[in-house]
Coordinates of C-alpha atoms in Angstrom, one line a residue:
Chain A
M1 CA 116.7 174.1 108.1
T2 CA 113.2 173.3 109.4
P3 CA 111.2 175.5 111.8
A4 CA 112.0 173.1 114.7
E5 CA 115.8 173.3 113.9
R6 CA 115.6 177.1 113.7
A7 CA 113.8 177.2 117.0
E8 CA 116.5 175.1 118.7
L9 CA 119.2 177.3 117.1
A10 CA 117.4 180.4 118.4
L11 CA 117.7 179.0 121.9
L12 CA 121.4 178.4 121.4
L13 CA 122.1 181.7 119.8
E14 CA 120.2 183.5 122.6
V15 CA 122.3 181.9 125.4
A16 CA 125.5 182.5 123.5
G17 CA 124.8 186.2 123.0
A18 CA 127.1 188.2 125.3
P19 CA 127.2 190.4 127.3
K20 CA 123.5 189.9 128.3
P21 CA 123.4 191.6 131.7
G22 CA 122.2 189.4 134.6
N23 CA 121.9 186.3 132.4
V24 CA 123.9 183.3 131.6
D25 CA 125.8 183.9 128.4
R26 CA 128.8 182.8 126.4
E27 CA 131.0 184.8 128.9
R28 CA 129.3 183.9 132.2
D29 CA 127.7 181.1 134.3
L30 CA 125.6 182.0 137.3
A31 CA 126.2 180.3 140.6
D32 CA 123.3 177.9 140.2
L33 CA 122.8 177.9 136.4
R34 CA 125.5 177.1 133.9
F35 CA 125.9 177.7 130.1
E36 CA 126.1 174.0 129.5
Q37 CA 122.7 173.4 131.1
F38 CA 121.2 175.8 128.5
L39 CA 122.9 173.8 125.7
A40 CA 121.4 170.6 127.1
G41 CA 118.0 172.3 127.6
A42 CA 117.9 173.3 123.9
V43 CA 118.8 169.8 122.8
G44 CA 116.2 168.3 125.1
A45 CA 113.5 170.7 123.9
R46 CA 113.9 169.8 120.2
A47 CA 111.5 166.8 120.2
G48 CA 108.7 169.0 121.6
L49 CA 109.6 171.8 119.1
E50 CA 109.2 169.2 116.3
R51 CA 105.7 168.3 117.7
A52 CA 104.9 172.0 117.6
A53 CA 105.7 172.1 113.9
D54 CA 103.2 169.3 113.3
P55 CA 99.7 170.7 112.9
E56 CA 98.2 167.3 113.8
E57 CA 99.7 167.6 117.3
P58 CA 97.9 169.6 120.0
L59 CA 100.0 172.8 120.7
G60 CA 99.8 172.4 124.5
D61 CA 101.1 168.9 124.3
A62 CA 103.9 170.0 122.1
F63 CA 104.8 172.7 124.6
E64 CA 104.6 170.3 127.5
T65 CA 106.9 167.8 125.7
A66 CA 109.4 170.6 125.0
V67 CA 109.5 171.6 128.7
A68 CA 109.7 168.1 129.9
G69 CA 112.6 167.4 127.5
M70 CA 114.3 170.6 128.5
A71 CA 114.0 169.8 132.2
D72 CA 115.1 166.2 131.8
A73 CA 118.2 167.2 129.8
A74 CA 119.2 170.4 131.8
G75 CA 118.1 169.2 135.3
T76 CA 116.6 172.7 135.9
N77 CA 114.4 175.3 134.2
T78 CA 116.5 176.9 131.5
Q79 CA 114.1 177.9 128.8
F80 CA 110.4 177.5 129.9
G81 CA 109.5 181.1 128.8
C82 CA 111.4 180.8 125.5
L83 CA 109.4 177.7 124.7
L84 CA 106.1 179.3 125.6
L85 CA 106.8 181.9 122.9
L86 CA 108.4 179.6 120.4
A87 CA 105.6 176.9 120.4
P88 CA 103.0 179.1 118.6
L89 CA 105.6 180.8 116.4
V90 CA 107.0 177.4 115.3
R91 CA 103.4 176.2 114.5
T92 CA 102.8 179.4 112.5
A93 CA 106.0 179.1 110.5
A94 CA 105.5 175.4 109.9
T95 CA 102.0 175.9 108.4
G96 CA 102.4 179.0 106.2
D97 CA 103.8 182.5 106.4
L98 CA 105.1 183.6 109.7
T99 CA 103.1 186.8 110.2
R100 CA 101.6 188.4 113.3
E101 CA 98.2 187.8 111.9
R102 CA 98.7 184.1 111.4
A103 CA 100.4 183.8 114.8
T104 CA 97.3 185.4 116.3
G105 CA 95.2 182.8 114.5
V106 CA 97.3 180.0 116.1
V107 CA 96.8 181.6 119.6
E108 CA 93.1 182.0 119.0
S109 CA 92.7 178.3 118.0
T110 CA 94.1 177.0 121.3
T111 CA 91.8 174.8 123.4
V112 CA 91.0 173.9 127.0
A113 CA 93.1 170.8 126.4
D114 CA 96.1 173.1 125.4
A115 CA 95.5 175.0 128.7
A116 CA 95.6 171.8 130.7
A117 CA 98.9 170.8 129.0
F118 CA 100.3 174.2 129.8
Y119 CA 99.5 173.7 133.5
R120 CA 101.0 170.2 133.5
A121 CA 104.2 171.7 132.1
F122 CA 104.7 173.5 135.4
D123 CA 105.0 170.1 137.1
H124 CA 108.2 169.5 135.1
A125 CA 110.1 172.6 136.0
D126 CA 110.5 175.1 138.8
V127 CA 109.1 178.3 137.3
A128 CA 109.1 181.7 139.1
V129 CA 105.7 183.2 138.8
Q130 CA 103.7 186.0 140.3
E131 CA 100.6 185.6 142.5
P132 CA 97.5 184.8 140.4
P133 CA 95.1 187.6 139.5
E134 CA 92.4 188.4 142.1
G135 CA 89.6 185.8 142.1
A136 CA 91.8 183.4 140.2
A137 CA 93.5 181.5 143.0
E138 CA 92.1 178.2 141.6
L139 CA 94.0 179.0 138.4
D140 CA 97.4 179.5 140.1
V141 CA 99.9 177.9 137.7
R142 CA 101.9 176.7 140.7
R143 CA 99.0 174.2 141.2
G144 CA 100.2 172.5 138.0
A145 CA 97.9 169.6 137.0
N146 CA 95.8 170.2 140.1
A147 CA 94.3 173.3 138.5
V148 CA 93.0 171.4 135.5
P149 CA 89.5 170.7 136.8
A150 CA 89.1 174.4 137.5
L151 CA 90.2 175.2 134.0
R152 CA 87.7 172.7 132.5
D153 CA 84.9 174.1 134.8
R154 CA 85.5 177.5 133.4
G155 CA 86.1 176.4 129.9
L156 CA 89.3 178.4 129.6
T157 CA 91.5 177.9 126.5
L158 CA 95.3 178.5 126.7
A159 CA 94.7 181.9 125.1
D160 CA 92.2 182.7 127.8
V161 CA 94.6 181.7 130.6
L162 CA 97.4 183.9 129.2
E163 CA 95.0 186.8 128.7
L164 CA 94.5 186.8 132.5
S165 CA 98.2 187.8 133.0
A166 CA 98.7 189.7 129.8
D167 CA 99.0 193.1 131.6
R168 CA 101.8 192.0 134.0
D169 CA 103.6 189.2 132.2
A170 CA 105.5 190.1 129.1
N171 CA 105.3 186.6 127.6
A172 CA 101.6 186.4 128.1
G173 CA 101.3 189.9 126.6
E174 CA 103.1 188.8 123.5
W175 CA 100.8 185.8 123.1
T176 CA 97.6 187.8 123.3
R177 CA 98.6 190.9 121.4
G178 CA 100.1 189.2 118.3
F179 CA 103.8 189.2 119.5
P180 CA 104.5 192.9 118.8
R181 CA 107.8 193.1 120.6
V182 CA 109.1 189.8 119.2
F183 CA 108.4 190.9 115.6
R184 CA 109.7 194.4 116.1
T185 CA 112.9 193.0 117.6
A186 CA 113.2 190.4 114.8
A187 CA 113.1 193.3 112.3
Q188 CA 116.0 195.0 114.1
I189 CA 118.0 191.8 114.1
E190 CA 117.4 191.5 110.3
A191 CA 118.3 195.1 109.7
S192 CA 121.6 194.9 111.6
D193 CA 124.7 193.0 110.6
G194 CA 127.6 191.1 112.2
P195 CA 127.6 187.8 114.1
L196 CA 124.2 186.7 115.2
V197 CA 125.4 186.3 118.8
D198 CA 126.3 190.0 118.9
R199 CA 123.0 190.9 117.4
A200 CA 121.3 188.8 120.1
A201 CA 123.1 190.7 122.8
D202 CA 122.1 194.1 121.2
A203 CA 118.5 192.9 120.9
F204 CA 118.5 191.8 124.6
L205 CA 119.7 195.2 125.8
H206 CA 117.2 197.0 123.6
L207 CA 114.3 194.9 124.9
L208 CA 115.5 195.4 128.5
A209 CA 115.3 199.2 127.9
E210 CA 111.9 198.9 126.4
A211 CA 109.9 197.7 129.5
P212 CA 110.5 196.3 133.0
D213 CA 111.4 192.6 132.9
T214 CA 108.7 190.3 134.3
L215 CA 111.0 187.9 136.0
V216 CA 112.9 190.8 137.7
A217 CA 109.5 192.2 138.9
T218 CA 108.5 188.8 140.2
N219 CA 111.6 188.2 142.1
H220 CA 112.7 191.7 143.2
G221 CA 109.6 193.9 142.8
E222 CA 108.5 196.5 140.3
A223 CA 110.9 199.2 141.6
V224 CA 113.9 197.1 140.8
A225 CA 112.5 196.1 137.4
R226 CA 112.0 199.8 136.6
E227 CA 115.5 200.7 137.7
V228 CA 117.0 197.9 135.6
R229 CA 115.1 199.2 132.6
E230 CA 116.3 202.8 133.1
R231 CA 119.9 201.6 133.5
A232 CA 119.6 199.6 130.2
L233 CA 118.2 202.7 128.6
E234 CA 121.3 204.7 129.6
L235 CA 123.5 202.0 128.1
Q236 CA 121.9 201.9 124.6
S237 CA 124.9 203.6 123.0
A238 CA 127.5 202.5 125.5
D239 CA 130.5 200.3 124.6
R240 CA 130.6 196.6 125.6
D241 CA 132.8 197.2 128.6
A242 CA 130.2 199.5 130.1
V243 CA 127.5 196.8 129.4
R244 CA 129.8 194.2 131.0
A245 CA 130.2 196.3 134.1
F246 CA 126.4 196.5 134.4
A247 CA 126.3 192.7 133.9
D248 CA 128.8 192.2 136.8
E249 CA 126.6 194.4 139.0
L250 CA 123.3 192.5 138.1
V251 CA 124.9 189.2 138.8
E252 CA 126.3 190.5 142.1
R253 CA 122.8 191.5 143.0
G254 CA 121.2 188.3 141.8
V255 CA 119.0 190.2 139.3
N256 CA 118.2 188.0 136.3
P257 CA 116.1 189.5 133.5
G258 CA 115.0 186.1 132.2
T259 CA 111.8 187.3 130.4
T260 CA 113.9 189.6 128.3
A261 CA 116.0 186.6 127.3
D262 CA 112.7 184.8 126.3
L263 CA 111.7 187.6 124.0
T264 CA 115.3 187.7 122.5
A265 CA 115.1 183.9 121.7
A266 CA 111.7 184.3 120.0
A267 CA 112.9 187.3 118.0
L268 CA 116.0 185.3 116.9
F269 CA 113.6 182.6 115.7
V270 CA 111.5 185.0 113.7
A271 CA 114.7 186.5 112.2
L272 CA 116.0 183.1 111.3
E273 CA 112.7 182.2 109.6
R274 CA 113.0 185.4 107.6
G275 CA 116.4 184.4 106.2
V276 CA 119.0 185.7 108.7
S277 CA 121.7 183.0 109.0
V278 CA 125.0 182.2 110.7
R279 CA 126.2 181.6 107.1
D280 CA 126.0 185.4 106.4
Chain B
M1 CA 118.0 161.7 126.6
T2 CA 118.4 159.5 123.5
P3 CA 121.8 158.6 121.9
A4 CA 121.1 161.1 119.1
E5 CA 120.4 163.9 121.6
R6 CA 123.6 163.0 123.6
A7 CA 125.6 163.1 120.4
E8 CA 124.3 166.5 119.5
L9 CA 125.0 167.7 123.1
A10 CA 128.5 166.3 122.8
L11 CA 129.1 168.5 119.8
L12 CA 127.9 171.5 121.7
L13 CA 129.9 170.7 124.8
E14 CA 133.0 170.2 122.8
V15 CA 132.9 173.6 121.1
A16 CA 131.9 175.3 124.4
G17 CA 135.0 173.8 126.2
A18 CA 137.6 176.5 126.7
P19 CA 140.4 177.2 126.4
K20 CA 140.9 174.7 123.6
P21 CA 144.2 176.0 122.0
G22 CA 143.9 176.7 118.3
N23 CA 140.2 175.9 118.1
V24 CA 136.9 177.8 118.2
D25 CA 135.6 177.7 121.8
R26 CA 133.3 179.5 124.2
E27 CA 136.0 182.2 124.5
R28 CA 137.1 182.5 120.9
D29 CA 136.0 182.7 117.3
L30 CA 138.5 182.2 114.5
A31 CA 138.7 184.7 111.6
D32 CA 136.8 182.5 109.2
L33 CA 135.0 180.2 111.6
R34 CA 132.6 181.4 114.4
F35 CA 131.2 179.7 117.5
E36 CA 127.7 180.3 116.2
Q37 CA 128.5 178.2 113.1
F38 CA 129.3 175.3 115.4
L39 CA 126.0 175.7 117.2
A40 CA 124.2 175.7 113.9
G41 CA 126.3 172.7 112.6
A42 CA 125.3 170.6 115.7
V43 CA 121.6 171.5 115.2
G44 CA 121.8 170.6 111.5
A45 CA 123.5 167.3 112.1
R46 CA 120.8 166.1 114.5
A47 CA 118.6 164.5 111.8
G48 CA 121.5 162.4 110.5
L49 CA 122.5 161.4 114.1
E50 CA 118.9 160.2 114.5
R51 CA 119.3 158.1 111.4
A52 CA 122.5 156.7 112.8
A53 CA 120.6 155.6 115.9
D54 CA 118.2 153.6 113.7
P55 CA 119.6 150.2 112.9
E56 CA 117.4 150.0 109.8
E57 CA 119.2 152.9 108.2
P58 CA 122.5 152.4 106.4
L59 CA 125.3 153.9 108.5
G60 CA 127.0 155.6 105.6
D61 CA 123.7 157.3 104.6
A62 CA 123.2 158.5 108.2
F63 CA 126.7 160.0 108.2
E64 CA 126.1 161.7 104.9
T65 CA 122.8 163.1 106.1
A66 CA 124.5 164.4 109.2
V67 CA 127.3 166.1 107.2
A68 CA 124.8 167.6 104.7
G69 CA 122.6 168.9 107.5
M70 CA 125.7 170.4 109.3
A71 CA 127.0 172.0 106.1
D72 CA 123.6 173.4 105.2
A73 CA 123.1 174.9 108.7
A74 CA 126.6 176.2 109.3
G75 CA 127.6 177.2 105.8
T76 CA 131.0 175.5 106.3
N77 CA 132.7 172.4 107.6
T78 CA 132.4 172.6 111.4
Q79 CA 132.1 169.0 112.6
F80 CA 132.8 166.5 109.7
G81 CA 135.4 164.5 111.7
C82 CA 133.3 164.6 114.9
L83 CA 130.4 163.1 112.9
L84 CA 132.6 160.4 111.4
L85 CA 133.5 159.2 114.9
L86 CA 130.0 159.7 116.3
A87 CA 128.0 157.8 113.7
P88 CA 129.3 154.3 114.6
L89 CA 129.2 155.1 118.3
V90 CA 125.6 156.3 118.2
R91 CA 124.7 153.2 116.3
T92 CA 126.4 151.1 119.0
A93 CA 124.8 152.9 121.9
A94 CA 121.3 152.8 120.2
T95 CA 121.5 149.0 119.7
G96 CA 122.9 147.8 123.0
D97 CA 125.8 148.4 125.4
L98 CA 128.3 151.0 124.2
T99 CA 131.5 148.9 124.4
R100 CA 134.7 148.9 122.3
E101 CA 133.9 145.4 121.2
R102 CA 130.4 146.2 120.0
A103 CA 131.6 149.4 118.3
T104 CA 134.2 147.3 116.5
G105 CA 131.3 145.1 115.4
V106 CA 129.5 148.1 113.9
V107 CA 132.6 149.1 112.1
E108 CA 133.1 145.6 110.7
S109 CA 129.5 145.4 109.5
T110 CA 129.9 148.4 107.2
T111 CA 129.4 147.9 103.5
V112 CA 130.6 149.2 100.1
A113 CA 127.4 151.3 100.0
D114 CA 128.4 152.8 103.3
A115 CA 131.8 153.6 101.8
A116 CA 130.1 155.2 98.8
A117 CA 128.0 157.5 101.1
F118 CA 131.2 158.4 103.0
Y119 CA 132.7 159.6 99.7
R120 CA 129.5 161.5 98.8
A121 CA 129.7 163.3 102.1
F122 CA 132.9 165.0 100.9
D123 CA 130.8 166.7 98.3
H124 CA 128.8 168.6 101.0
A125 CA 131.7 170.1 102.9
D126 CA 135.3 171.4 102.3
V127 CA 137.4 168.9 104.3
A128 CA 141.2 169.3 104.6
V129 CA 142.7 165.8 103.8
Q130 CA 146.1 164.4 103.2
E131 CA 147.3 163.0 99.8
P132 CA 145.8 159.5 99.3
P133 CA 148.1 156.5 100.1
E134 CA 150.4 155.3 97.3
G135 CA 148.5 153.4 94.6
A136 CA 145.2 154.7 95.8
A137 CA 144.8 157.9 93.8
E138 CA 141.5 156.6 92.4
L139 CA 140.3 156.5 96.0
D140 CA 141.2 160.1 96.9
V141 CA 138.3 161.3 99.1
R142 CA 138.6 164.7 97.4
R143 CA 137.1 163.0 94.3
G144 CA 133.8 162.7 96.3
A145 CA 131.1 160.7 94.5
N146 CA 133.4 160.4 91.4
A147 CA 135.4 157.8 93.4
V148 CA 132.4 155.6 93.9
P149 CA 133.0 153.4 90.8
A150 CA 136.6 152.6 91.9
L151 CA 135.3 151.7 95.4
R152 CA 132.7 149.3 93.9
D153 CA 135.3 147.8 91.5
R154 CA 137.6 147.0 94.5
G155 CA 134.7 146.0 96.8
L156 CA 135.9 148.2 99.6
T157 CA 133.7 148.7 102.6
L158 CA 133.8 151.9 104.8
A159 CA 136.0 150.0 107.3
D160 CA 138.4 149.0 104.5
V161 CA 138.6 152.6 103.2
L162 CA 139.4 153.9 106.7
E163 CA 142.0 151.1 107.2
L164 CA 143.9 152.6 104.3
S165 CA 144.6 155.8 106.4
A166 CA 144.5 154.3 109.9
D167 CA 148.3 154.9 110.4
R168 CA 148.3 158.6 109.6
D169 CA 144.7 159.8 110.4
A170 CA 143.7 159.7 114.0
N171 CA 140.0 159.4 113.3
A172 CA 140.5 156.5 110.8
G173 CA 142.8 154.9 113.4
E174 CA 140.0 155.1 116.0
W175 CA 137.5 153.5 113.6
T176 CA 139.7 150.6 112.8
R177 CA 141.2 149.9 116.3
G178 CA 138.1 150.0 118.4
F179 CA 138.2 153.6 119.4
P180 CA 140.9 153.3 122.1
R181 CA 141.7 157.0 122.6
V182 CA 138.0 157.9 122.6
F183 CA 137.1 155.3 125.3
R184 CA 140.2 156.1 127.4
T185 CA 139.4 159.8 127.3
A186 CA 135.7 159.1 128.2
A187 CA 136.9 157.3 131.3
Q188 CA 139.0 160.3 132.3
I189 CA 136.0 162.6 131.8
E190 CA 133.9 160.3 133.9
A191 CA 136.5 160.2 136.7
S192 CA 136.9 163.9 137.0
D193 CA 134.4 166.4 138.2
G194 CA 133.3 170.0 137.6
P195 CA 131.4 171.5 134.7
L196 CA 131.5 169.3 131.6
V197 CA 132.8 172.2 129.5
D198 CA 135.9 172.4 131.8
R199 CA 136.3 168.6 131.5
A200 CA 136.1 168.9 127.8
A201 CA 138.9 171.5 127.7
D202 CA 141.1 169.2 129.9
A203 CA 140.3 166.2 127.7
F204 CA 141.3 168.2 124.6
L205 CA 144.7 169.3 126.1
H206 CA 145.3 165.7 127.2
L207 CA 144.6 164.3 123.8
L208 CA 146.7 167.0 122.1
A209 CA 149.7 165.9 124.3
E210 CA 149.1 162.2 123.4
A211 CA 149.8 162.3 119.7
P212 CA 150.4 164.8 116.8
D213 CA 147.1 166.2 115.6
T214 CA 146.1 164.9 112.1
L215 CA 144.7 168.2 110.8
V216 CA 147.8 170.1 112.0
A217 CA 150.0 167.6 110.2
T218 CA 147.9 167.9 107.1
N219 CA 147.9 171.7 107.0
H220 CA 151.3 172.5 108.5
G221 CA 153.4 169.3 108.3
E222 CA 154.5 166.7 110.7
A223 CA 157.2 168.8 112.4
V224 CA 154.6 171.4 113.5
A225 CA 152.2 168.7 114.6
R226 CA 155.0 167.2 116.8
E227 CA 155.9 170.6 118.2
V228 CA 152.3 171.3 119.1
R229 CA 152.1 168.0 120.8
E230 CA 155.2 168.7 122.9
R231 CA 154.0 172.1 123.9
A232 CA 150.7 170.5 125.0
L233 CA 152.6 168.0 127.0
E234 CA 154.5 170.8 128.9
L235 CA 151.1 172.4 129.7
Q236 CA 149.5 169.4 131.3
S237 CA 149.8 170.8 134.8
A238 CA 149.7 174.5 133.8
D239 CA 147.1 176.9 134.9
R240 CA 144.4 178.1 132.5
D241 CA 146.2 181.4 131.8
A242 CA 149.2 179.5 130.4
V243 CA 146.9 177.4 128.3
R244 CA 145.2 180.6 127.1
A245 CA 148.6 182.1 126.1
F246 CA 149.3 178.9 124.0
A247 CA 145.8 179.3 122.5
D248 CA 146.6 182.9 121.5
E249 CA 149.8 181.7 119.9
L250 CA 148.2 178.9 117.9
V251 CA 145.5 181.2 116.6
E252 CA 148.1 183.7 115.6
R253 CA 149.9 181.0 113.6
G254 CA 146.7 179.7 112.1
V255 CA 147.3 176.3 113.7
N256 CA 144.0 174.5 114.3
P257 CA 144.2 171.0 116.0
G258 CA 140.8 170.0 114.6
T259 CA 141.2 166.2 114.8
T260 CA 141.9 166.5 118.6
A261 CA 138.5 168.3 118.9
D262 CA 136.9 165.4 117.0
L263 CA 138.2 162.9 119.5
T264 CA 137.1 165.2 122.4
A265 CA 133.5 165.3 121.1
A266 CA 133.4 161.5 120.7
A267 CA 134.8 161.0 124.2
L268 CA 132.2 163.4 125.6
F269 CA 129.5 161.3 123.8
V270 CA 130.7 158.1 125.4
A271 CA 130.9 159.8 128.8
L272 CA 127.4 161.1 128.4
E273 CA 126.2 157.6 127.5
R274 CA 127.8 156.3 130.6
G275 CA 125.9 158.7 132.9
V276 CA 127.9 161.9 133.0
S277 CA 125.5 164.8 132.9
V278 CA 125.2 168.6 133.0
R279 CA 122.8 167.9 135.8
D280 CA 125.7 166.8 138.1

């Protein structure tokens, strides 16, 4: 398989992993978001993931293509955050060893044009985001392409833009710190055994217990994000029925830890690149 | 979306449709065949499906590429029969209107080289097949590439080869009769509503009641295939729990109506080409 194929498969394995409390999974649709839309989103993202694998293609354009393809196929935002993590990882894997050091090199080589494409990607999908950092209202991602002149004025690369939210957005933190949680989780997936969808569910619950989920904090506040994290921590050694009960509760409350799913997909990709396979 | 993307999505929607008695679905793995292997098989088949969409590429080679990619990704035969139906349908859709007449034209334009590639495809995957027709032992598909000289001697095209088994193999029958069951089922999928995975499950049960499944007949004999068909007929208006009980029983007996799943995937593709979408 190629890196782009493994990235698409990672998206599919992530959504199939169950139970994944609060998220769409093999066992559960949400009221406004269905499993089949994630299948379509993964298929639609593939062309952009192939561009991400091509070092001649600007990384930001590849990401924007992936998001546009996803949104067109799924009709909604299914995997924006996953694709943000996968784009540099696919580029890294397609051009040499997939290491944290080389991934950091890919991040550091991003340009202002990549940042502009990242902003344009927000015009393709409805993405829940936090308020911009103080003094950065012009750079609010919700402005989409309208923010591009401000980006150019300030000469900000995509890495610079993500650095602005690295302390409060888990995906941005991964980008700017060498993907520590993604690689650590990939190692856990590699070290465990059984079907990959089960390992995906375990990885999700582990990541959820590790830090408050960004999307939950954005939509429900820091206190709820901390509570969900603590509950996930208590469930680390629980059986699947207890995890399913927690899943029921989160869905009931409309609490969707989407950023943790993003990290899970990226970790699955790294694990697949390192030789984990559905063939095992 | 492109025809190749829709074909890949059809493979994913087919396997996600549940309950699909006797088959892997969103709710069920089999002992030796897991949901995640079908996800990987669909991803691995994509490159071949893209070749099928390109009229410059020989159709047989495109099919062989799809099967090889599927088998490499999944580690087993997940979607050989689906791909056999999808290859000419993707070619038809990619080159003009997707009608039965034009699909028949694609079938009729196949060559001896396409037949040779079809035989080579059997070397990539373990496919359950019936004994060859009388007088056609040299053309046994289980001989794989070894049968190619006999094909060439007789000047048989891929359409000719499939014609040999059209009476007892449902997929071959579709190829050589203008895909009647596929298009009829696509129209039913279009006319119904609700999530596509639910429509896929309904289409499967309807097809299963329509005729004995080829794979069941191959592995368990005609009597079992007829019995399964009759049971499916009784369940046409049953609730999902009754269908799930039938699914439990078939899995218990090791009865896997795989050819009916192939027809379902092809029907989903035609429905997607005609505008059905997960966005609905």
